[in-house]
């Protein structure tokens, strides 16, 4: 290395350095190195007043200072004097970075003359003591003097600008171009290719950076198009290629993928844990430092803990039962990181040789069939093989040769290169017996499990893997050096994957574009013919359905009011009145009467009873009290609430919501919620308003006449029900004649004319037990019908025409009392329950089926209707195809410009390929 390289851009200074530093520096016999030493002494003298920072600066290697000093001088000149203190602190921070970058100088000096190597060893040995004494002081200075954010930006700008010439072997190469413009393009690719953001410069030239960046843009857009095409359909013509990873179990397949991603995230286990395809999409995000994964099919977003991703993948794979062992249902995972390249990878279950005792016998064939499904054209095959296994026995290569016999789309990856002799490893990579057009790449991708390595960031893991590979491959330069003609290293593999995927996708653009145009024409035709170009969305369908339901609800609210509530409540109270009449007048004989007064034994003798009869007065008063105290408030509220609930259910059944379980449940739940919230307050108000009727019921002639007329209708209906029940019993008993025989037997048994032995459960009188039961029911209905006919005639008589004869006509009085109760209760039901429901129900619908529904819930709602789902799918398919077609046209233009640029710009002569081992 010439002195010109080390001193370019450094102005010599005459100030004398301290004696101890000069003593070590004078050992260099080379003039160029002495000139570099002079620059070092001048710079160290300039920052001598910083105290311990000077002593730490002594430990920085001379070659590293020669690279960093030009940038430091530029920064010192351009920074205002006002910020001198912060500038000095920044210098200290930069010196620390230069110290970290010194490892590069060691690697370079190791390849120079033996004399320079010995001299450098002596220099570093003497400076080590000084470094140990000043380390603690430097740590304190570094923490105390943290440069502000504005200063970091200025330092970054100066560092990107640069001033020194590159200096080739002869020192006459043109100075480097400004890196300010190229830094934007290089920022996205440097991390993706694996270049660390440390003191080391990006070894790629400006033109190479531009090509890499352009390639990443193309690949990113193609992967985006591929993701959209996966949503369009399952047609093979509508897919862009991906990289399919295949290999035997324990071949290092997982380690390779994790090295590419930079995180340990794949399932691990002794048994077969990869049971489903994992479609992995890597998205480079240079604008963000966050690293996270997403499972779009599961709705899991921004999972920053890759241990959680590993656990989720394990659970999804182990959900496949042991009886099936594998499934072709893929798991979609997207990883966003500034440290990953834009790639589309598919990880498949590993090939096996022997089926386990708890695995199906056809497992081996099922794995082969699944892998064969994915490795078909145009996908790129990443065949993983271990170095300690002969390629002739590689299952992955054997599978790839079946579908890719010429090896045109197969990349061979040889893992565990450190487990075999270097010569044998190099021969594997140069294999001619199983040639691949894309060649082989050797890797040592398994990083050491030490010091919690996998808890670090992806660049830490990647750097560890790359440094491990560098240490191994650089120690065997004859087999794996630049002149060996082999590809090694994870970084080389990442770059090859990006280039191959970009080229393969580019080759598929034309055919895929034609297929998309054809699919778009079919979708457009279907949309026009079947749906008359009628636009539809899930949101619009929900809004239309909700508006239609609200309209039907408004019609119901206009039709259901106080008269309808009173009618419902009166019907319920009529049944309660009939129950009271049957209990106190119709069914039970009169008990406790004095002997000699048989004329009052039954209801038939009521019209002839004395007006002053205390018994009949008490019977009517007790019946009235039971009617008013049966809980009219709860009864009335329950009747009206049940009627509203039933009406809403009918409205839902007639609306478009009938085919949507989620919406139907939301509407009914809203109805129940509002009614339940108003139930207790309404029932209490109704109960309070009828309290006066519990003590006395005043009634006028008009109310009596209305009750008399209405009770006749009630009695007629009850009589009709009894006759209908008798007809049903005749049909079930085998005819009217048979039923009359059974009824005659029952009558005789009740009178005592016939003695029935036992309990009659097995039958009696030649009739079965079931027939006797029907006979008893028929006798009951016959007697009830006779009483109803008798009371109907009594109500129609002149005796019941006057209110003062209310004790002779309990049916009329109780009916009129029930009408007063119903009319009074409805007043409060209308205010407390019905009006509140009509006001709150539409607003509750808006909350449950409008504003609070997410986009996924709205989409799921619309697709519950098969017709709407088909309509939406046609529209969505058409829109996606149009979007993809537009993106592909812009991509073609971008690719055309890139092809023209590549044709105009030629590769500089004599330029060697760099970075073949990763970082260096």
mmCIF file of C-alpha atoms in Angstrom, residues 236-512:
data_model
loop_
_atom_site.group_PDB
_atom_site.id
_atom_site.type_symbol
_atom_site.label_atom_id
_atom_site.label_comp_id
_atom_site.label_asym_id
_atom_site.label_seq_id
_atom_site.Cartn_x
_atom_site.Cartn_y
_atom_site.Cartn_z
ATOM 1 C CA UNK A 236 -51.683 -21.094 -12.885
ATOM 2 C CA UNK A 237 -51.503 -18.607 -15.757
ATOM 3 C CA UNK A 238 -52.079 -15.763 -13.300
ATOM 4 C CA UNK A 239 -49.003 -16.318 -11.182
ATOM 5 C CA UNK A 240 -45.500 -14.908 -11.146
ATOM 6 C CA UNK A 241 -42.630 -17.167 -10.118
ATOM 7 C CA UNK A 242 -41.404 -17.690 -6.580
ATOM 8 C CA UNK A 243 -38.376 -19.421 -5.107
ATOM 9 C CA UNK A 244 -39.316 -22.888 -3.856
ATOM 10 C CA UNK A 245 -37.015 -24.305 -1.166
ATOM 11 C CA UNK A 246 -36.727 -28.099 -1.112
ATOM 12 C CA UNK A 247 -34.422 -30.463 0.676
ATOM 13 C CA UNK A 248 -34.228 -33.465 2.925
ATOM 14 C CA UNK A 249 -34.809 -33.251 6.611
ATOM 15 C CA UNK A 250 -31.672 -32.144 8.494
ATOM 16 C CA UNK A 251 -30.096 -30.810 5.299
ATOM 17 C CA UNK A 252 -29.895 -27.266 6.716
ATOM 18 C CA UNK A 253 -32.927 -25.923 4.867
ATOM 19 C CA UNK A 254 -34.252 -23.985 7.862
ATOM 20 C CA UNK A 255 -30.823 -22.528 8.649
ATOM 21 C CA UNK A 256 -30.489 -21.161 5.122
ATOM 22 C CA UNK A 257 -33.899 -19.480 5.244
ATOM 23 C CA UNK A 258 -33.254 -18.033 8.691
ATOM 24 C CA UNK A 259 -29.875 -16.712 7.558
ATOM 25 C CA UNK A 260 -31.584 -14.963 4.631
ATOM 26 C CA UNK A 261 -34.211 -13.424 6.927
ATOM 27 C CA UNK A 262 -31.800 -12.777 9.790
ATOM 28 C CA UNK A 263 -34.038 -14.255 12.474
ATOM 29 C CA UNK A 264 -34.768 -17.673 13.909
ATOM 30 C CA UNK A 265 -38.462 -18.009 13.148
ATOM 31 C CA UNK A 266 -39.128 -21.429 11.573
ATOM 32 C CA UNK A 267 -40.620 -24.335 13.568
ATOM 33 C CA UNK A 268 -38.126 -26.580 15.317
ATOM 34 C CA UNK A 269 -38.530 -30.072 16.697
ATOM 35 C CA UNK A 270 -37.354 -33.654 16.617
ATOM 36 C CA UNK A 271 -40.500 -34.839 14.865
ATOM 37 C CA UNK A 272 -41.834 -33.613 11.530
ATOM 38 C CA UNK A 273 -42.891 -30.052 12.368
ATOM 39 C CA UNK A 274 -43.177 -28.498 8.872
ATOM 40 C CA UNK A 275 -46.461 -29.965 7.694
ATOM 41 C CA UNK A 276 -47.810 -27.135 5.523
ATOM 42 C CA UNK A 277 -46.209 -24.964 2.829
ATOM 43 C CA UNK A 278 -45.007 -21.632 4.202
ATOM 44 C CA UNK A 279 -45.300 -18.930 1.550
ATOM 45 C CA UNK A 280 -42.842 -16.326 2.808
ATOM 46 C CA UNK A 281 -42.733 -12.821 1.346
ATOM 47 C CA UNK A 282 -39.786 -10.615 2.317
ATOM 48 C CA UNK A 283 -40.331 -6.850 1.951
ATOM 49 C CA UNK A 284 -37.390 -4.491 2.208
ATOM 50 C CA UNK A 285 -38.342 -1.309 4.098
ATOM 51 C CA UNK A 286 -35.374 1.089 3.919
ATOM 52 C CA UNK A 287 -37.459 3.966 5.258
ATOM 53 C CA UNK A 288 -38.147 2.186 8.562
ATOM 54 C CA UNK A 289 -35.968 0.439 11.145
ATOM 55 C CA UNK A 290 -38.802 -1.736 12.439
ATOM 56 C CA UNK A 291 -38.691 -5.485 11.839
ATOM 57 C CA UNK A 292 -41.947 -7.391 12.103
ATOM 58 C CA UNK A 293 -43.987 -10.149 10.559
ATOM 59 C CA UNK A 294 -47.649 -10.450 9.579
ATOM 60 C CA UNK A 295 -50.052 -13.320 8.957
ATOM 61 C CA UNK A 296 -52.565 -11.668 6.599
ATOM 62 C CA UNK A 297 -54.924 -14.656 6.469
ATOM 63 C CA UNK A 298 -55.188 -14.719 10.276
ATOM 64 C CA UNK A 299 -55.445 -10.964 10.712
ATOM 65 C CA UNK A 300 -52.259 -10.885 12.845
ATOM 66 C CA UNK A 301 -50.411 -7.619 12.217
ATOM 67 C CA UNK A 302 -47.003 -6.206 13.225
ATOM 68 C CA UNK A 303 -45.601 -9.072 15.282
ATOM 69 C CA UNK A 304 -42.223 -7.712 16.324
ATOM 70 C CA UNK A 305 -41.285 -10.737 18.439
ATOM 71 C CA UNK A 306 -39.998 -13.398 16.060
ATOM 72 C CA UNK A 307 -40.316 -15.960 18.838
ATOM 73 C CA UNK A 308 -44.074 -15.381 18.647
ATOM 74 C CA UNK A 309 -43.913 -15.879 14.879
ATOM 75 C CA UNK A 310 -42.090 -19.164 15.424
ATOM 76 C CA UNK A 311 -44.675 -20.255 17.977
ATOM 77 C CA UNK A 312 -47.551 -19.346 15.644
ATOM 78 C CA UNK A 313 -45.984 -21.260 12.758
ATOM 79 C CA UNK A 314 -45.472 -24.268 15.017
ATOM 80 C CA UNK A 315 -49.102 -24.220 16.153
ATOM 81 C CA UNK A 316 -50.401 -23.870 12.593
ATOM 82 C CA UNK A 317 -48.257 -26.796 11.431
ATOM 83 C CA UNK A 318 -49.025 -29.027 14.390
ATOM 84 C CA UNK A 319 -52.743 -28.428 13.841
ATOM 85 C CA UNK A 320 -52.446 -30.925 10.987
ATOM 86 C CA UNK A 321 -53.262 -34.307 12.623
ATOM 87 C CA UNK A 322 -50.702 -37.103 12.677
ATOM 88 C CA UNK A 323 -53.023 -39.262 10.600
ATOM 89 C CA UNK A 324 -52.621 -36.850 7.670
ATOM 90 C CA UNK A 325 -49.067 -35.674 8.484
ATOM 91 C CA UNK A 326 -49.042 -32.938 5.798
ATOM 92 C CA UNK A 327 -51.508 -30.548 4.190
ATOM 93 C CA UNK A 328 -51.378 -28.506 0.988
ATOM 94 C CA UNK A 329 -53.098 -25.530 2.638
ATOM 95 C CA UNK A 330 -50.357 -22.851 2.640
ATOM 96 C CA UNK A 331 -49.436 -20.491 5.485
ATOM 97 C CA UNK A 332 -48.855 -16.940 4.283
ATOM 98 C CA UNK A 333 -46.231 -14.955 6.195
ATOM 99 C CA UNK A 334 -44.869 -11.524 5.287
ATOM 100 C CA UNK A 335 -41.706 -10.164 6.917
ATOM 101 C CA UNK A 336 -40.945 -6.437 6.781
ATOM 102 C CA UNK A 337 -37.401 -5.331 7.564
ATOM 103 C CA UNK A 338 -34.747 -2.942 6.267
ATOM 104 C CA UNK A 339 -32.260 -5.832 6.401
ATOM 105 C CA UNK A 340 -33.970 -8.316 4.079
ATOM 106 C CA UNK A 341 -34.043 -8.381 0.279
ATOM 107 C CA UNK A 342 -37.307 -8.355 -1.637
ATOM 108 C CA UNK A 343 -37.934 -12.056 -2.187
ATOM 109 C CA UNK A 344 -40.821 -14.469 -2.511
ATOM 110 C CA UNK A 345 -39.943 -17.842 -0.952
ATOM 111 C CA UNK A 346 -41.905 -21.041 -0.364
ATOM 112 C CA UNK A 347 -40.702 -23.448 2.309
ATOM 113 C CA UNK A 348 -41.925 -27.016 1.925
ATOM 114 C CA UNK A 349 -41.829 -30.107 4.173
ATOM 115 C CA UNK A 350 -38.491 -31.919 3.976
ATOM 116 C CA UNK A 351 -38.108 -35.166 2.097
ATOM 117 C CA UNK A 352 -37.910 -38.290 4.236
ATOM 118 C CA UNK A 353 -36.420 -41.699 3.586
ATOM 119 C CA UNK A 354 -38.187 -43.789 6.234
ATOM 120 C CA UNK A 355 -41.765 -43.434 7.489
ATOM 121 C CA UNK A 356 -42.186 -43.348 11.274
ATOM 122 C CA UNK A 357 -44.364 -45.810 13.156
ATOM 123 C CA UNK A 358 -46.984 -43.131 13.952
ATOM 124 C CA UNK A 359 -47.016 -41.690 10.427
ATOM 125 C CA UNK A 360 -49.144 -42.802 7.467
ATOM 126 C CA UNK A 361 -47.487 -45.225 5.067
ATOM 127 C CA UNK A 362 -48.110 -42.921 2.111
ATOM 128 C CA UNK A 363 -46.385 -39.939 3.796
ATOM 129 C CA UNK A 364 -43.253 -40.187 1.641
ATOM 130 C CA UNK A 365 -45.307 -40.088 -1.546
ATOM 131 C CA UNK A 366 -47.499 -37.254 -0.232
ATOM 132 C CA UNK A 367 -44.431 -35.110 0.439
ATOM 133 C CA UNK A 368 -43.113 -35.839 -3.038
ATOM 134 C CA UNK A 369 -46.446 -34.931 -4.638
ATOM 135 C CA UNK A 370 -46.665 -31.707 -2.636
ATOM 136 C CA UNK A 371 -43.155 -30.644 -3.600
ATOM 137 C CA UNK A 372 -43.721 -31.571 -7.242
ATOM 138 C CA UNK A 373 -46.790 -29.318 -7.226
ATOM 139 C CA UNK A 374 -44.712 -26.280 -6.253
ATOM 140 C CA UNK A 375 -41.496 -26.873 -8.235
ATOM 141 C CA UNK A 376 -43.276 -26.735 -11.590
ATOM 142 C CA UNK A 377 -42.368 -23.935 -14.042
ATOM 143 C CA UNK A 378 -41.942 -21.016 -13.773
ATOM 144 C CA UNK A 379 -40.903 -21.260 -10.109
ATOM 145 C CA UNK A 380 -37.197 -21.203 -9.247
ATOM 146 C CA UNK A 381 -35.972 -24.254 -7.336
ATOM 147 C CA UNK A 382 -33.597 -23.804 -4.411
ATOM 148 C CA UNK A 383 -32.250 -27.342 -3.925
ATOM 149 C CA UNK A 384 -30.636 -27.697 -0.489
ATOM 150 C CA UNK A 385 -28.031 -30.422 -0.041
ATOM 151 C CA UNK A 386 -25.579 -31.059 2.772
ATOM 152 C CA UNK A 387 -21.877 -31.117 1.924
ATOM 153 C CA UNK A 388 -21.341 -34.343 3.834
ATOM 154 C CA UNK A 389 -23.822 -36.165 1.566
ATOM 155 C CA UNK A 390 -22.888 -37.197 -1.954
ATOM 156 C CA UNK A 391 -24.796 -35.240 -4.614
ATOM 157 C CA UNK A 392 -25.768 -38.563 -6.185
ATOM 158 C CA UNK A 393 -27.867 -39.178 -3.053
ATOM 159 C CA UNK A 394 -29.378 -35.677 -2.889
ATOM 160 C CA UNK A 395 -33.163 -35.998 -2.849
ATOM 161 C CA UNK A 396 -33.557 -32.314 -3.684
ATOM 162 C CA UNK A 397 -31.418 -32.541 -6.830
ATOM 163 C CA UNK A 398 -33.172 -35.735 -7.876
ATOM 164 C CA UNK A 399 -36.559 -34.043 -7.545
ATOM 165 C CA UNK A 400 -35.426 -30.952 -9.435
ATOM 166 C CA UNK A 401 -34.049 -33.019 -12.312
ATOM 167 C CA UNK A 402 -37.485 -34.581 -12.817
ATOM 168 C CA UNK A 403 -39.076 -31.203 -13.575
ATOM 169 C CA UNK A 404 -35.952 -29.290 -14.664
ATOM 170 C CA UNK A 405 -33.737 -31.839 -16.417
ATOM 171 C CA UNK A 406 -31.452 -29.185 -17.952
ATOM 172 C CA UNK A 407 -30.965 -27.372 -14.646
ATOM 173 C CA UNK A 408 -32.041 -24.002 -16.081
ATOM 174 C CA UNK A 409 -34.057 -22.806 -13.083
ATOM 175 C CA UNK A 410 -32.369 -24.639 -10.212
ATOM 176 C CA UNK A 411 -29.929 -23.131 -7.742
ATOM 177 C CA UNK A 412 -27.917 -25.646 -5.759
ATOM 178 C CA UNK A 413 -27.120 -24.711 -2.172
ATOM 179 C CA UNK A 414 -24.493 -26.780 -0.393
ATOM 180 C CA UNK A 415 -24.746 -26.398 3.385
ATOM 181 C CA UNK A 416 -22.376 -27.434 6.159
ATOM 182 C CA UNK A 417 -19.285 -26.645 4.083
ATOM 183 C CA UNK A 418 -17.169 -26.586 7.220
ATOM 184 C CA UNK A 419 -17.843 -30.291 7.834
ATOM 185 C CA UNK A 420 -15.905 -31.531 4.795
ATOM 186 C CA UNK A 421 -12.392 -31.151 3.497
ATOM 187 C CA UNK A 422 -12.011 -27.811 1.606
ATOM 188 C CA UNK A 423 -10.860 -29.584 -1.558
ATOM 189 C CA UNK A 424 -13.888 -31.817 -1.526
ATOM 190 C CA UNK A 425 -16.121 -28.803 -0.859
ATOM 191 C CA UNK A 426 -14.653 -26.942 -3.808
ATOM 192 C CA UNK A 427 -15.119 -29.990 -6.036
ATOM 193 C CA UNK A 428 -18.785 -30.163 -5.042
ATOM 194 C CA UNK A 429 -19.294 -26.518 -6.004
ATOM 195 C CA UNK A 430 -17.527 -27.166 -9.337
ATOM 196 C CA UNK A 431 -19.472 -30.347 -9.936
ATOM 197 C CA UNK A 432 -19.761 -31.264 -13.627
ATOM 198 C CA UNK A 433 -21.714 -34.467 -13.211
ATOM 199 C CA UNK A 434 -24.854 -32.651 -12.047
ATOM 200 C CA UNK A 435 -24.414 -29.258 -13.732
ATOM 201 C CA UNK A 436 -26.793 -26.378 -13.009
ATOM 202 C CA UNK A 437 -26.953 -23.297 -15.194
ATOM 203 C CA UNK A 438 -27.424 -21.119 -12.105
ATOM 204 C CA UNK A 439 -24.603 -22.956 -10.333
ATOM 205 C CA UNK A 440 -23.989 -23.942 -6.741
ATOM 206 C CA UNK A 441 -23.445 -21.756 -3.670
ATOM 207 C CA UNK A 442 -21.656 -23.028 -0.597
ATOM 208 C CA UNK A 443 -22.708 -21.701 2.803
ATOM 209 C CA UNK A 444 -21.995 -22.192 6.479
ATOM 210 C CA UNK A 445 -25.288 -20.708 7.594
ATOM 211 C CA UNK A 446 -25.542 -22.180 11.076
ATOM 212 C CA UNK A 447 -24.553 -19.453 13.549
ATOM 213 C CA UNK A 448 -23.152 -20.404 16.977
ATOM 214 C CA UNK A 449 -25.747 -20.503 19.768
ATOM 215 C CA UNK A 450 -23.921 -18.327 22.261
ATOM 216 C CA UNK A 451 -24.534 -15.244 24.388
ATOM 217 C CA UNK A 452 -28.193 -14.956 23.462
ATOM 218 C CA UNK A 453 -27.333 -14.305 19.841
ATOM 219 C CA UNK A 454 -30.794 -14.902 18.475
ATOM 220 C CA UNK A 455 -32.254 -12.323 20.817
ATOM 221 C CA UNK A 456 -30.329 -9.646 18.917
ATOM 222 C CA UNK A 457 -31.368 -7.888 15.755
ATOM 223 C CA UNK A 458 -31.248 -9.419 12.327
ATOM 224 C CA UNK A 459 -28.060 -7.564 11.370
ATOM 225 C CA UNK A 460 -26.332 -9.014 14.450
ATOM 226 C CA UNK A 461 -27.301 -12.539 13.442
ATOM 227 C CA UNK A 462 -26.447 -11.923 9.811
ATOM 228 C CA UNK A 463 -23.114 -10.354 10.670
ATOM 229 C CA UNK A 464 -22.223 -13.296 12.874
ATOM 230 C CA UNK A 465 -23.048 -15.772 10.126
ATOM 231 C CA UNK A 466 -21.131 -13.761 7.526
ATOM 232 C CA UNK A 467 -18.074 -13.335 9.753
ATOM 233 C CA UNK A 468 -18.094 -17.047 10.473
ATOM 234 C CA UNK A 469 -18.245 -17.777 6.752
ATOM 235 C CA UNK A 470 -15.518 -15.234 6.028
ATOM 236 C CA UNK A 471 -13.258 -16.793 8.623
ATOM 237 C CA UNK A 472 -13.720 -20.236 7.107
ATOM 238 C CA UNK A 473 -13.553 -19.395 3.395
ATOM 239 C CA UNK A 474 -10.745 -16.839 3.686
ATOM 240 C CA UNK A 475 -8.610 -19.419 5.486
ATOM 241 C CA UNK A 476 -8.707 -21.545 2.305
ATOM 242 C CA UNK A 477 -7.984 -19.064 -0.511
ATOM 243 C CA UNK A 478 -6.893 -21.705 -2.998
ATOM 244 C CA UNK A 479 -10.217 -23.542 -2.803
ATOM 245 C CA UNK A 480 -12.618 -20.641 -2.179
ATOM 246 C CA UNK A 481 -10.677 -17.513 -3.167
ATOM 247 C CA UNK A 482 -11.489 -15.037 -5.911
ATOM 248 C CA UNK A 483 -9.606 -17.066 -8.516
ATOM 249 C CA UNK A 484 -11.219 -20.362 -7.549
ATOM 250 C CA UNK A 485 -14.332 -19.670 -9.635
ATOM 251 C CA UNK A 486 -16.842 -20.800 -6.978
ATOM 252 C CA UNK A 487 -19.679 -18.954 -5.234
ATOM 253 C CA UNK A 488 -19.680 -19.070 -1.452
ATOM 254 C CA UNK A 489 -21.314 -17.130 1.373
ATOM 255 C CA UNK A 490 -24.810 -16.220 2.454
ATOM 256 C CA UNK A 491 -24.477 -12.737 0.963
ATOM 257 C CA UNK A 492 -23.631 -14.218 -2.418
ATOM 258 C CA UNK A 493 -26.683 -16.461 -2.114
ATOM 259 C CA UNK A 494 -28.961 -13.542 -1.243
ATOM 260 C CA UNK A 495 -27.749 -11.563 -4.232
ATOM 261 C CA UNK A 496 -28.062 -14.536 -6.565
ATOM 262 C CA UNK A 497 -31.613 -15.158 -5.368
ATOM 263 C CA UNK A 498 -32.565 -11.543 -6.034
ATOM 264 C CA UNK A 499 -31.056 -11.521 -9.517
ATOM 265 C CA UNK A 500 -32.550 -14.905 -10.410
ATOM 266 C CA UNK A 501 -36.019 -14.027 -9.151
ATOM 267 C CA UNK A 502 -35.940 -10.705 -10.979
ATOM 268 C CA UNK A 503 -34.865 -12.341 -14.232
ATOM 269 C CA UNK A 504 -37.381 -15.169 -13.920
ATOM 270 C CA UNK A 505 -40.209 -12.770 -13.156
ATOM 271 C CA UNK A 506 -39.191 -10.554 -16.058
ATOM 272 C CA UNK A 507 -39.289 -13.531 -18.392
ATOM 273 C CA UNK A 508 -42.831 -14.332 -17.218
ATOM 274 C CA UNK A 509 -44.201 -10.812 -17.588
ATOM 275 C CA UNK A 510 -45.249 -11.151 -21.233
ATOM 276 C CA UNK A 511 -47.175 -14.420 -20.842
ATOM 277 C CA UNK A 512 -48.690 -13.324 -17.547
#
